[in-house]
Short mmCIF file of C-alpha atoms (C1' of nucleotides) in Angstrom, two decimals:
data_model
loop_
_atom_site.label_atom_id
_atom_site.label_comp_id
_atom_site.label_asym_id
_atom_site.label_seq_id
_atom_site.Cartn_x
_atom_site.Cartn_y
_atom_site.Cartn_z
CA MET A 1 -34.55 -75.53 -33.82
CA ALA A 2 -32.11 -78.36 -33.96
CA SER A 3 -33.52 -79.22 -37.34
CA ALA A 4 -34.11 -75.83 -38.90
CA ASP A 5 -30.51 -74.71 -39.07
CA GLN A 6 -28.98 -77.90 -40.33
CA GLU A 7 -28.26 -76.43 -43.71
CA SER A 8 -27.01 -73.08 -42.53
CA SER A 9 -23.40 -74.06 -43.08
CA GLU A 10 -23.92 -73.78 -46.80
CA PRO A 11 -22.36 -70.59 -48.11
CA ALA A 12 -25.49 -68.73 -49.12
CA GLY A 13 -26.23 -69.22 -52.78
CA PHE A 14 -23.17 -71.33 -53.45
CA ASP A 15 -24.72 -74.17 -55.39
CA GLY A 16 -28.29 -73.13 -55.05
CA ALA A 17 -29.71 -75.62 -57.51
CA ARG A 18 -28.52 -78.61 -55.53
CA ALA A 19 -30.24 -77.51 -52.34
CA ARG A 20 -32.09 -80.15 -50.34
CA MET A 21 -35.68 -79.08 -50.78
CA ARG A 22 -37.00 -82.01 -48.90
CA LEU A 23 -40.43 -80.83 -47.86
CA ARG A 24 -39.96 -81.83 -44.24
CA VAL A 25 -43.07 -83.11 -42.60
CA PRO A 26 -41.96 -83.34 -39.00
CA SER A 27 -42.56 -86.72 -37.46
CA VAL A 28 -44.88 -87.10 -34.52
CA ALA A 29 -41.98 -87.53 -32.13
CA GLU A 30 -40.47 -84.30 -33.39
CA ARG A 31 -43.71 -82.46 -32.94
CA VAL A 32 -43.97 -83.76 -29.39
CA ALA A 33 -40.43 -82.58 -28.74
CA GLU A 34 -41.31 -79.22 -30.24
CA GLU A 35 -44.36 -78.90 -28.04
CA LEU A 36 -42.33 -79.73 -24.95
CA ARG A 37 -39.62 -77.29 -25.98
CA TYR A 38 -42.29 -74.64 -26.28
CA GLN A 39 -43.71 -75.38 -22.86
CA LEU A 40 -40.22 -75.33 -21.41
CA ALA A 41 -39.32 -72.00 -22.99
CA GLU A 42 -42.63 -70.52 -21.95
CA GLY A 43 -42.05 -71.47 -18.34
CA PHE A 44 -45.07 -73.72 -18.26
CA LEU A 45 -42.82 -76.54 -17.19
CA VAL A 46 -40.59 -75.38 -14.36
CA PRO A 47 -37.13 -76.77 -13.61
CA GLY A 48 -37.29 -79.86 -11.47
CA ALA A 49 -40.79 -80.81 -12.53
CA LYS A 50 -41.33 -84.45 -13.23
CA LEU A 51 -42.62 -85.62 -16.57
CA THR A 52 -44.47 -88.90 -16.50
CA GLU A 53 -44.49 -90.77 -19.77
CA ALA A 54 -48.02 -92.06 -19.53
CA THR A 55 -49.46 -88.69 -18.58
CA ILE A 56 -47.86 -86.79 -21.43
CA ALA A 57 -48.70 -89.56 -23.86
CA GLU A 58 -52.33 -89.23 -22.94
CA ASP A 59 -52.33 -85.44 -22.89
CA LEU A 60 -50.87 -85.20 -26.36
CA GLY A 61 -52.76 -88.16 -27.70
CA VAL A 62 -49.71 -90.13 -28.78
CA SER A 63 -48.14 -93.41 -27.84
CA ARG A 64 -45.87 -93.79 -24.86
CA ASN A 65 -43.11 -94.98 -27.16
CA THR A 66 -43.30 -91.78 -29.13
CA VAL A 67 -43.07 -89.68 -25.99
CA ARG A 68 -40.03 -91.70 -25.09
CA GLU A 69 -38.36 -90.78 -28.35
CA ALA A 70 -39.10 -87.10 -27.75
CA PHE A 71 -37.65 -87.39 -24.26
CA ALA A 72 -34.46 -88.86 -25.66
CA GLU A 73 -34.10 -85.92 -28.01
CA LEU A 74 -34.63 -83.31 -25.31
CA ALA A 75 -32.35 -85.14 -22.91
CA GLY A 76 -29.65 -84.92 -25.59
CA GLU A 77 -30.13 -81.17 -25.55
CA ARG A 78 -29.78 -81.10 -21.77
CA LEU A 79 -33.28 -79.71 -21.36
CA LEU A 80 -34.50 -82.85 -19.64
CA ILE A 81 -32.65 -85.18 -17.32
CA ARG A 82 -33.23 -88.89 -17.31
CA GLN A 83 -32.86 -90.70 -14.06
CA PRO A 84 -32.89 -94.39 -14.90
CA ASN A 85 -35.96 -96.18 -13.61
CA ARG A 86 -37.03 -93.03 -11.81
CA GLY A 87 -38.30 -90.77 -14.53
CA VAL A 88 -37.38 -87.68 -16.50
CA TYR A 89 -37.26 -84.26 -14.96
CA VAL A 90 -36.96 -80.75 -16.29
CA ALA A 91 -33.30 -79.84 -16.03
CA THR A 92 -32.17 -77.55 -13.23
CA LEU A 93 -29.03 -75.49 -13.44
CA GLU A 94 -26.90 -75.72 -10.32
CA ALA A 95 -24.50 -73.02 -9.27
CA GLY A 96 -21.62 -74.58 -11.19
CA ASP A 97 -23.69 -74.89 -14.31
CA ILE A 98 -24.01 -71.13 -14.65
CA HIS A 99 -20.26 -70.81 -14.94
CA ASP A 100 -20.25 -73.79 -17.24
CA VAL A 101 -22.78 -72.27 -19.61
CA TYR A 102 -21.00 -68.95 -19.72
CA THR A 103 -17.72 -70.69 -20.40
CA VAL A 104 -19.27 -72.13 -23.52
CA ARG A 105 -20.68 -68.78 -24.52
CA ARG A 106 -17.36 -67.02 -24.01
CA ALA A 107 -15.64 -69.61 -26.16
CA ILE A 108 -17.93 -69.54 -29.15
CA GLU A 109 -19.24 -65.98 -29.09
CA VAL A 110 -15.90 -64.26 -28.63
CA SER A 111 -14.25 -66.55 -31.12
CA SER A 112 -16.95 -65.83 -33.67
CA ILE A 113 -16.87 -62.09 -33.36
CA ARG A 114 -13.06 -61.94 -33.39
CA ALA A 115 -13.06 -63.68 -36.76
CA GLY A 116 -15.44 -61.14 -38.24
CA GLY A 117 -17.95 -62.12 -40.89
CA SER A 118 -19.53 -61.30 -44.21
CA PRO A 119 -21.40 -58.01 -44.65
CA GLU A 120 -24.71 -59.86 -44.72
CA ARG A 121 -24.01 -61.54 -41.40
CA ILE A 122 -22.92 -58.27 -39.87
CA ALA A 123 -26.11 -56.71 -41.14
CA ALA A 124 -28.02 -59.41 -39.29
CA VAL A 125 -26.29 -58.39 -36.07
CA ARG A 126 -27.29 -54.80 -36.72
CA ALA A 127 -30.84 -55.92 -37.37
CA ALA A 128 -30.97 -57.59 -33.98
CA VAL A 129 -29.80 -54.38 -32.33
CA GLU A 130 -32.53 -52.39 -34.05
CA GLU A 131 -35.05 -55.05 -33.09
CA GLY A 132 -34.06 -54.49 -29.48
CA LYS A 133 -34.47 -50.75 -29.78
CA ARG A 134 -37.93 -51.11 -31.24
CA ALA A 135 -38.94 -53.49 -28.47
CA ALA A 136 -37.61 -51.05 -25.87
CA ALA A 137 -39.55 -48.19 -27.43
CA ALA A 138 -42.69 -50.28 -27.32
CA ASN A 139 -42.03 -51.35 -23.72
CA ASP A 140 -42.18 -54.92 -24.97
CA ASN A 141 -40.30 -56.90 -22.35
CA GLU A 142 -40.92 -60.15 -24.10
CA GLY A 143 -39.56 -58.75 -27.35
CA LEU A 144 -36.50 -57.38 -25.59
CA GLY A 145 -35.57 -60.83 -24.40
CA SER A 146 -35.79 -62.48 -27.75
CA ALA A 147 -34.04 -59.55 -29.42
CA ASN A 148 -31.08 -60.09 -27.14
CA GLN A 149 -31.02 -63.77 -28.00
CA HIS A 150 -31.17 -62.92 -31.68
CA PHE A 151 -28.25 -60.58 -31.17
CA HIS A 152 -26.04 -63.21 -29.63
CA GLY A 153 -27.24 -65.81 -32.09
CA ALA A 154 -26.33 -63.48 -34.94
CA ILE A 155 -22.85 -63.05 -33.50
CA VAL A 156 -22.25 -66.78 -33.52
CA ALA A 157 -23.72 -66.94 -37.02
CA LEU A 158 -20.81 -64.75 -38.16
CA ALA A 159 -18.66 -67.86 -38.11
CA GLU A 160 -20.87 -69.59 -40.67
CA SER A 161 -20.63 -72.83 -38.79
CA GLY A 162 -23.82 -74.85 -38.53
CA ARG A 163 -22.37 -76.76 -35.61
CA LEU A 164 -21.65 -73.62 -33.63
CA ASP A 165 -25.15 -72.42 -34.44
CA THR A 166 -26.80 -75.49 -33.00
CA ILE A 167 -24.55 -75.42 -29.95
CA MET A 168 -25.48 -71.81 -29.35
CA ALA A 169 -29.15 -72.58 -29.87
CA GLN A 170 -28.98 -75.29 -27.24
CA VAL A 171 -27.18 -73.10 -24.75
CA LEU A 172 -29.71 -70.34 -25.25
CA ALA A 173 -32.52 -72.83 -24.76
CA GLU A 174 -30.93 -73.94 -21.51
CA MET A 175 -30.73 -70.38 -20.30
CA ARG A 176 -34.30 -69.63 -21.32
CA LEU A 177 -35.33 -72.61 -19.28
CA TYR A 178 -33.72 -71.43 -16.12
CA PHE A 179 -33.59 -67.65 -16.34
CA HIS A 180 -37.24 -67.42 -17.20
CA LYS A 181 -38.93 -64.16 -17.86
CA ALA A 182 -39.71 -63.51 -14.22
CA THR A 183 -36.05 -63.13 -13.34
CA MET A 184 -35.34 -60.87 -16.28
CA ASN A 185 -36.56 -57.53 -15.20
CA ALA A 186 -36.26 -54.34 -17.17
CA HIS A 187 -33.24 -53.31 -15.15
CA PHE A 188 -31.00 -55.70 -17.01
CA TYR A 189 -32.23 -54.75 -20.40
CA SER A 190 -31.41 -51.07 -20.19
CA ASP A 191 -27.80 -52.05 -19.58
CA TRP A 192 -27.06 -54.19 -22.54
CA LEU A 193 -29.22 -52.32 -24.97
CA THR A 194 -26.59 -49.60 -25.34
CA GLU A 195 -23.86 -52.19 -24.97
CA ASN A 196 -25.08 -54.23 -27.89
CA GLU A 197 -25.06 -51.04 -29.89
CA GLN A 198 -21.40 -50.45 -29.07
CA ILE A 199 -20.40 -54.00 -29.86
CA CYS A 200 -22.20 -53.86 -33.16
CA SER A 201 -20.61 -50.55 -34.07
CA ALA A 202 -17.15 -51.88 -33.33
CA LEU A 203 -17.92 -54.90 -35.46
CA GLU A 204 -19.12 -52.78 -38.35
CA ALA A 205 -16.02 -50.60 -38.07
CA GLY A 206 -13.82 -53.66 -38.33
CA GLU A 207 -12.44 -53.19 -34.83
CA LEU A 208 -12.73 -56.87 -34.11
CA GLU A 209 -10.41 -56.94 -31.11
CA ARG A 210 -12.37 -54.24 -29.37
CA ALA A 211 -15.67 -55.86 -30.25
CA GLY A 212 -14.41 -59.09 -28.75
CA ASP A 213 -13.25 -57.36 -25.59
CA LEU A 214 -16.57 -55.62 -25.14
CA LEU A 215 -18.46 -58.84 -25.67
CA LEU A 216 -16.22 -60.69 -23.24
CA ALA A 217 -16.71 -58.01 -20.62
CA TYR A 218 -20.45 -58.23 -21.07
CA LEU A 219 -20.46 -61.99 -20.69
CA ASN A 220 -18.36 -61.83 -17.56
CA ARG A 221 -20.62 -59.27 -15.98
CA SER A 222 -23.71 -61.12 -17.02
CA GLU A 223 -22.40 -64.27 -15.40
CA GLN A 224 -21.72 -62.36 -12.23
CA GLN A 225 -25.24 -60.99 -12.16
CA GLN A 226 -26.85 -64.34 -12.72
CA THR A 227 -24.65 -65.96 -10.11
CA ALA A 228 -25.59 -63.25 -7.64
CA ILE A 229 -29.28 -63.82 -8.18
CA HIS A 230 -29.35 -67.58 -8.18
CA GLY A 231 -27.49 -69.91 -5.88
CA ALA A 232 -24.02 -68.76 -4.87
CA MET B 1 -18.26 -91.00 -23.68
CA ALA B 2 -21.27 -88.75 -23.64
CA SER B 3 -22.22 -90.30 -20.35
CA ALA B 4 -18.89 -90.76 -18.62
CA ASP B 5 -17.95 -87.10 -18.35
CA GLN B 6 -21.26 -85.80 -17.15
CA GLU B 7 -19.95 -85.07 -13.69
CA SER B 8 -16.63 -83.58 -14.73
CA SER B 9 -17.84 -80.04 -14.09
CA GLU B 10 -17.65 -80.69 -10.37
CA PRO B 11 -14.60 -79.02 -8.90
CA ALA B 12 -12.56 -82.05 -7.96
CA GLY B 13 -13.15 -82.98 -4.35
CA PHE B 14 -15.40 -80.04 -3.63
CA ASP B 15 -18.22 -81.76 -1.81
CA GLY B 16 -17.04 -85.27 -2.20
CA ALA B 17 -19.57 -86.86 0.11
CA ARG B 18 -22.51 -85.68 -1.93
CA ALA B 19 -21.22 -87.26 -5.12
CA ARG B 20 -23.71 -89.15 -7.25
CA MET B 21 -22.52 -92.70 -6.81
CA ARG B 22 -25.40 -94.05 -8.75
CA LEU B 23 -24.08 -97.42 -9.86
CA ARG B 24 -25.01 -96.81 -13.45
CA VAL B 25 -26.17 -99.95 -15.17
CA PRO B 26 -26.37 -98.74 -18.75
CA SER B 27 -29.69 -99.42 -20.36
CA VAL B 28 -29.96 -101.69 -23.35
CA ALA B 29 -30.44 -98.75 -25.68
CA GLU B 30 -27.27 -97.17 -24.36
CA ARG B 31 -25.33 -100.35 -24.83
CA VAL B 32 -26.57 -100.58 -28.40
CA ALA B 33 -25.49 -96.98 -28.97
CA GLU B 34 -22.12 -97.77 -27.43
CA GLU B 35 -21.67 -100.78 -29.68
CA LEU B 36 -22.51 -98.72 -32.74
CA ARG B 37 -20.17 -95.96 -31.62
CA TYR B 38 -17.45 -98.55 -31.33
CA GLN B 39 -18.09 -99.94 -34.79
CA LEU B 40 -18.12 -96.42 -36.17
CA ALA B 41 -14.85 -95.44 -34.52
CA GLU B 42 -13.26 -98.68 -35.60
CA GLY B 43 -14.17 -98.06 -39.21
CA PHE B 44 -16.31 -101.14 -39.39
CA LEU B 45 -19.19 -98.96 -40.47
CA VAL B 46 -18.06 -96.65 -43.23
CA PRO B 47 -19.55 -93.22 -43.93
CA GLY B 48 -22.61 -93.42 -46.12
CA ALA B 49 -23.46 -96.97 -45.16
CA LYS B 50 -27.10 -97.66 -44.52
CA LEU B 51 -28.26 -99.07 -41.23
CA THR B 52 -31.48 -101.03 -41.38
CA GLU B 53 -33.40 -101.16 -38.15
CA ALA B 54 -34.57 -104.72 -38.47
CA THR B 55 -31.13 -106.03 -39.39
CA ILE B 56 -29.35 -104.42 -36.48
CA ALA B 57 -32.11 -105.37 -34.09
CA GLU B 58 -31.66 -108.99 -35.08
CA ASP B 59 -27.86 -108.86 -35.09
CA LEU B 60 -27.73 -107.47 -31.57
CA GLY B 61 -30.67 -109.46 -30.33
CA VAL B 62 -32.73 -106.49 -29.22
CA SER B 63 -36.03 -105.00 -30.18
CA ARG B 64 -36.46 -102.71 -33.12
CA ASN B 65 -37.76 -100.02 -30.81
CA THR B 66 -34.59 -100.13 -28.78
CA VAL B 67 -32.46 -99.79 -31.90
CA ARG B 68 -34.57 -96.80 -32.76
CA GLU B 69 -33.72 -95.17 -29.46
CA ALA B 70 -30.03 -95.75 -30.02
CA PHE B 71 -30.32 -94.27 -33.49
CA ALA B 72 -31.89 -91.15 -32.04
CA GLU B 73 -29.01 -90.76 -29.64
CA LEU B 74 -26.34 -91.15 -32.31
CA ALA B 75 -28.19 -88.88 -34.69
CA GLY B 76 -28.10 -86.25 -31.97
CA GLU B 77 -24.34 -86.61 -31.94
CA ARG B 78 -24.23 -86.17 -35.71
CA LEU B 79 -22.72 -89.62 -36.16
CA LEU B 80 -25.79 -90.90 -37.96
CA ILE B 81 -28.14 -89.09 -40.28
CA ARG B 82 -31.83 -89.79 -40.36
CA GLN B 83 -33.62 -89.42 -43.63
CA PRO B 84 -37.33 -89.59 -42.86
CA ASN B 85 -38.98 -92.70 -44.23
CA ARG B 86 -35.76 -93.63 -45.98
CA GLY B 87 -33.53 -94.86 -43.27
CA VAL B 88 -30.50 -93.89 -41.22
CA TYR B 89 -27.04 -93.62 -42.73
CA VAL B 90 -23.58 -93.22 -41.33
CA ALA B 91 -22.77 -89.52 -41.51
CA THR B 92 -20.48 -88.29 -44.24
CA LEU B 93 -18.49 -85.09 -43.92
CA GLU B 94 -18.74 -82.90 -46.98
CA ALA B 95 -16.10 -80.38 -47.93
CA GLY B 96 -17.81 -77.61 -46.00
CA ASP B 97 -18.09 -79.77 -42.91
CA ILE B 98 -14.34 -79.94 -42.52
CA HIS B 99 -14.17 -76.18 -42.16
CA ASP B 100 -17.16 -76.33 -39.89
CA VAL B 101 -15.61 -78.84 -37.54
CA TYR B 102 -12.34 -76.95 -37.35
CA THR B 103 -14.23 -73.75 -36.64
CA VAL B 104 -15.66 -75.41 -33.57
CA ARG B 105 -12.28 -76.71 -32.53
CA ARG B 106 -10.65 -73.32 -32.94
CA ALA B 107 -13.34 -71.74 -30.82
CA ILE B 108 -13.24 -74.09 -27.88
CA GLU B 109 -9.62 -75.26 -27.89
CA VAL B 110 -8.03 -71.85 -28.26
CA SER B 111 -10.41 -70.33 -25.77
CA SER B 112 -9.66 -73.05 -23.26
CA ILE B 113 -5.90 -72.82 -23.50
CA ARG B 114 -5.91 -69.02 -23.39
CA ALA B 115 -7.70 -69.14 -20.05
CA GLY B 116 -5.09 -71.46 -18.59
CA GLY B 117 -6.02 -74.06 -16.00
CA SER B 118 -5.21 -75.67 -12.70
CA PRO B 119 -1.85 -77.42 -12.23
CA GLU B 120 -3.58 -80.80 -12.27
CA ARG B 121 -5.25 -80.10 -15.59
CA ILE B 122 -1.98 -78.86 -17.04
CA ALA B 123 -0.32 -82.01 -15.81
CA ALA B 124 -2.92 -83.98 -17.73
CA VAL B 125 -1.92 -82.16 -20.91
CA ARG B 126 1.70 -83.02 -20.22
CA ALA B 127 0.73 -86.64 -19.64
CA ALA B 128 -0.90 -86.76 -23.08
CA VAL B 129 2.30 -85.44 -24.63
CA GLU B 130 4.34 -88.12 -22.94
CA GLU B 131 1.81 -90.72 -23.98
CA GLY B 132 2.39 -89.65 -27.56
CA LYS B 133 6.15 -89.93 -27.19
CA ARG B 134 5.90 -93.43 -25.82
CA ALA B 135 3.62 -94.47 -28.66
CA ALA B 136 6.02 -92.99 -31.18
CA ALA B 137 8.94 -94.84 -29.64
CA ALA B 138 6.96 -98.07 -29.85
CA ASN B 139 5.91 -97.39 -33.44
CA ASP B 140 2.35 -97.70 -32.25
CA ASN B 141 0.35 -95.85 -34.86
CA GLU B 142 -2.91 -96.61 -33.18
CA GLY B 143 -1.62 -95.28 -29.89
CA LEU B 144 -0.33 -92.14 -31.55
CA GLY B 145 -3.78 -91.31 -32.79
CA SER B 146 -5.49 -91.63 -29.46
CA ALA B 147 -2.65 -89.82 -27.71
CA ASN B 148 -3.28 -86.84 -29.94
CA GLN B 149 -6.96 -86.94 -29.16
CA HIS B 150 -6.17 -87.12 -25.46
CA PHE B 151 -3.94 -84.11 -25.89
CA HIS B 152 -6.62 -81.96 -27.42
CA GLY B 153 -9.21 -83.29 -25.03
CA ALA B 154 -6.97 -82.34 -22.12
CA ILE B 155 -6.64 -78.83 -23.49
CA VAL B 156 -10.39 -78.38 -23.53
CA ALA B 157 -10.56 -79.92 -20.06
CA LEU B 158 -8.51 -76.96 -18.83
CA ALA B 159 -11.69 -74.92 -18.89
CA GLU B 160 -13.38 -77.25 -16.41
CA SER B 161 -16.59 -77.12 -18.37
CA GLY B 162 -18.50 -80.35 -18.71
CA ARG B 163 -20.40 -78.92 -21.64
CA LEU B 164 -17.25 -78.05 -23.54
CA ASP B 165 -15.93 -81.51 -22.77
CA THR B 166 -18.91 -83.26 -24.31
CA ILE B 167 -18.88 -80.93 -27.31
CA MET B 168 -15.23 -81.71 -27.87
CA ALA B 169 -15.86 -85.43 -27.43
CA GLN B 170 -18.54 -85.30 -30.09
CA VAL B 171 -16.38 -83.37 -32.51
CA LEU B 172 -13.53 -85.81 -32.01
CA ALA B 173 -15.91 -88.69 -32.59
CA GLU B 174 -17.01 -87.09 -35.83
CA MET B 175 -13.44 -86.75 -36.97
CA ARG B 176 -12.58 -90.31 -36.02
CA LEU B 177 -15.50 -91.39 -38.13
CA TYR B 178 -14.32 -89.69 -41.25
CA PHE B 179 -10.57 -89.43 -40.96
CA HIS B 180 -10.23 -93.09 -40.21
CA LYS B 181 -6.94 -94.68 -39.50
CA ALA B 182 -6.16 -95.30 -43.13
CA THR B 183 -5.89 -91.63 -43.91
CA MET B 184 -3.73 -90.90 -40.91
CA ASN B 185 -0.31 -91.98 -41.96
CA ALA B 186 2.82 -91.60 -39.91
CA HIS B 187 3.76 -88.52 -41.87
CA PHE B 188 1.28 -86.42 -39.99
CA TYR B 189 2.23 -87.67 -36.60
CA SER B 190 5.87 -86.69 -36.76
CA ASP B 191 4.76 -83.11 -37.31
CA TRP B 192 2.54 -82.51 -34.38
CA LEU B 193 4.46 -84.63 -31.93
CA THR B 194 7.05 -81.91 -31.50
CA GLU B 195 4.39 -79.28 -31.84
CA ASN B 196 2.33 -80.62 -28.97
CA GLU B 197 5.50 -80.52 -26.93
CA GLN B 198 5.97 -76.83 -27.67
CA ILE B 199 2.35 -75.99 -26.93
CA CYS B 200 2.51 -77.85 -23.65
CA SER B 201 5.75 -76.14 -22.65
CA ALA B 202 4.31 -72.73 -23.35
CA LEU B 203 1.28 -73.65 -21.30
CA GLU B 204 3.40 -74.82 -18.39
CA ALA B 205 5.45 -71.63 -18.58
CA GLY B 206 2.30 -69.56 -18.33
CA GLU B 207 2.77 -68.10 -21.79
CA LEU B 208 -0.87 -68.51 -22.58
CA GLU B 209 -0.97 -66.13 -25.54
CA ARG B 210 1.84 -67.97 -27.26
CA ALA B 211 0.33 -71.34 -26.48
CA GLY B 212 -2.93 -70.17 -28.01
CA ASP B 213 -1.19 -68.87 -31.12
CA LEU B 214 0.69 -72.13 -31.60
CA LEU B 215 -2.46 -74.15 -31.16
CA LEU B 216 -4.35 -71.92 -33.57
CA ALA B 217 -1.62 -72.26 -36.16
CA TYR B 218 -1.70 -76.02 -35.78
CA LEU B 219 -5.45 -76.17 -36.23
CA ASN B 220 -5.31 -73.98 -39.32
CA ARG B 221 -2.63 -76.11 -40.88
CA SER B 222 -4.39 -79.32 -39.95
CA GLU B 223 -7.56 -78.09 -41.60
CA GLN B 224 -5.61 -77.26 -44.72
CA GLN B 225 -4.12 -80.72 -44.83
CA GLN B 226 -7.43 -82.46 -44.37
CA THR B 227 -9.06 -80.27 -46.98
CA ALA B 228 -6.25 -81.05 -49.42
CA ILE B 229 -6.71 -84.77 -48.97
CA HIS B 230 -10.46 -84.98 -49.02
CA GLY B 231 -12.80 -83.16 -51.38
CA ALA B 232 -11.76 -79.62 -52.25
"C1'" DG C 1 -36.74 -94.47 -77.25
"C1'" DA C 2 -38.17 -91.62 -73.51
"C1'" DT C 3 -41.63 -90.36 -70.28
"C1'" DC C 4 -45.47 -91.28 -67.48
"C1'" DG C 5 -48.17 -93.84 -64.26
"C1'" DC C 6 -48.95 -97.78 -61.75
"C1'" DT C 7 -48.05 -101.54 -58.72
"C1'" DG C 8 -45.81 -104.62 -55.46
"C1'" DG C 9 -42.35 -105.21 -52.06
"C1'" DA C 10 -39.55 -103.40 -48.57
"C1'" DT C 11 -38.59 -100.18 -44.83
"C1'" DT C 12 -39.79 -96.85 -41.70
"C1'" DG C 13 -43.26 -94.51 -38.44
"C1'" DT C 14 -46.49 -95.25 -34.85
"C1'" DT C 15 -49.47 -97.58 -31.96
"C1'" DG C 16 -51.12 -100.58 -28.25
"C1'" DA C 17 -50.49 -104.06 -25.07
"C1'" DA C 18 -47.94 -106.86 -22.29
"C1'" DC C 19 -44.43 -108.12 -19.00
"C1'" DA C 20 -40.03 -107.57 -16.31
"C1'" DA C 21 -37.23 -104.51 -13.52
"C1'" DT C 22 -36.87 -101.03 -10.48
"C1'" DC C 23 -38.04 -97.68 -7.19
"C1'" DC C 24 -40.71 -95.58 -3.45
"C1'" DA C 25 -43.76 -94.99 0.48
"C1'" DG C 26 -45.84 -96.96 4.07
"C1'" DC C 27 -46.38 -100.40 7.46
"C1'" DG C 28 -45.20 -103.50 11.02
"C1'" DG C 29 -41.77 -105.80 13.96
"C1'" DA C 30 -37.57 -105.98 16.55
"C1'" DT D 1 -35.51 -95.65 16.18
"C1'" DC D 2 -34.15 -98.60 12.84
"C1'" DC D 3 -34.75 -102.49 9.87
"C1'" DG D 4 -36.93 -105.25 6.40
"C1'" DC D 5 -40.85 -106.30 3.82
"C1'" DT D 6 -44.53 -105.58 0.68
"C1'" DG D 7 -47.72 -103.43 -2.62
"C1'" DG D 8 -48.37 -100.02 -6.02
"C1'" DA D 9 -46.64 -97.11 -9.44
"C1'" DT D 10 -43.42 -95.99 -13.10
"C1'" DT D 11 -39.98 -97.04 -16.21
"C1'" DG D 12 -37.50 -100.35 -19.48
"C1'" DT D 13 -38.08 -103.54 -23.11
"C1'" DT D 14 -40.24 -106.54 -26.16
"C1'" DC D 15 -43.53 -107.94 -29.52
"C1'" DA D 16 -46.89 -107.70 -33.10
"C1'" DA D 17 -49.55 -105.20 -36.00
"C1'" DC D 18 -50.79 -101.62 -39.18
"C1'" DA D 19 -50.31 -97.15 -41.73
"C1'" DA D 20 -47.31 -94.26 -44.43
"C1'" DT D 21 -43.78 -93.78 -47.41
"C1'" DC D 22 -40.36 -94.84 -50.67
"C1'" DC D 23 -38.15 -97.38 -54.45
"C1'" DA D 24 -37.46 -100.32 -58.40
"C1'" DG D 25 -39.39 -102.39 -62.09
"C1'" DC D 26 -42.68 -102.87 -65.69
"C1'" DG D 27 -45.80 -101.68 -69.23
"C1'" DA D 28 -48.42 -98.29 -71.84
"C1'" DT D 29 -48.40 -94.31 -74.40
"C1'" DC D 30 -46.80 -90.80 -77.39
#
DNA sequence: GATCGCTGGATTGTTGAACAATCCAGCGGA
DNA sequence: TCCGCTGGATTGTTCAACAATCCAGCGATC
């Protein structure tokens, strides 16, 4: 995640020959981090749970030092929290954090969509919308969730900024961690499915201001909903 | 930096008693990271320079493993770049990165100022402006630079989002790394000194749209200047 | 003369063990 | 009930070793 989109700031096909084809074999620490990220996203590790170095080292068959390195990486992404001399815990979003996260999303998503983007990038947004429709038709709740994330990720990708992409990826990971599948019932999905359609249409029509307004309204409402569900 | 503003998302004086007064004694790894950050900001370590684990471990009198942990932290902040099995190098901003960085700044700075902020936060912006004036009067080039950074940091702080604050801090650190003091001659400063004044006045007057437009114009021009100087 | 393959040295990646520092729970005494 | 102590557990840090990888240099070959 944090490593896959490093190169995405390159204008596609600009100086193709020079591309860094560096055959990445992820290090052990990275694979441990990846495994933990997976378990976090999947809800196998719930917020607040304690992660003991020795235990995880043994479970994954790696050295404690390596686990430590993975912990440092995930702590940098705010997925884990390190309490000095006390251990690392799965991050928990407090009431204020919800607003905080949505503030970030408002900043980068609205800014990205207001600036428009290349036809290819816009097509990617459209693709995410269609992906959502297909998932809805198939009653695939899981697919609906990721389709929505792809949609918002594609919006940020309009800006062609690798840094914004990684920031967005981290924020989405944080939200996945806390708003796990259980809390995301089908009720929500029906709402934004048509809304994403509208936003995408406005974007395709070049009505960037309106697209931005729609997106902003969605984010505000979404924040309200999440705040209502979780702590006041 | 990345550790000092962790708590800034708390509404000031909300539940003061509960505050985490946890007497932070920074770990060795953190102090190593801090030292490296300092050397990076000070230009003692130039972009592209190679950092050998063993050398730094010996220089700072710590273990190689600890240096490793610090490297991981700084790599997460994009200040260092890890090339697997080849070593870590001080990050270098390519031509595309300049646009990338300014894209982030446009997103979060403009968004923050457009949403306004509490009187205290606005006062902090004003304070940064005055700080710049004093530095200018004293011909303190160094002080001018940090005053400008404080100004833009204060603008982001309007949003009261700890996450935006750390993002901004990282971006500013990246820029300090590349646009070191040498490239920032007094010519630039005279420009934005009056401009910051205007932006701040508009903010104080509640003319948020205008403040945002001015800020956006400044960022666009600043990007142009930097692009003109460094690689096309 | 250029390319290929090898080899040795240097650096990073990872492990395992050890010890110090710190925290926590439980226990006993005032 | 509160205080302080103590033992056990976990983290922080170091050290040493080895495997994996890369790089520069050097011949050998065509």
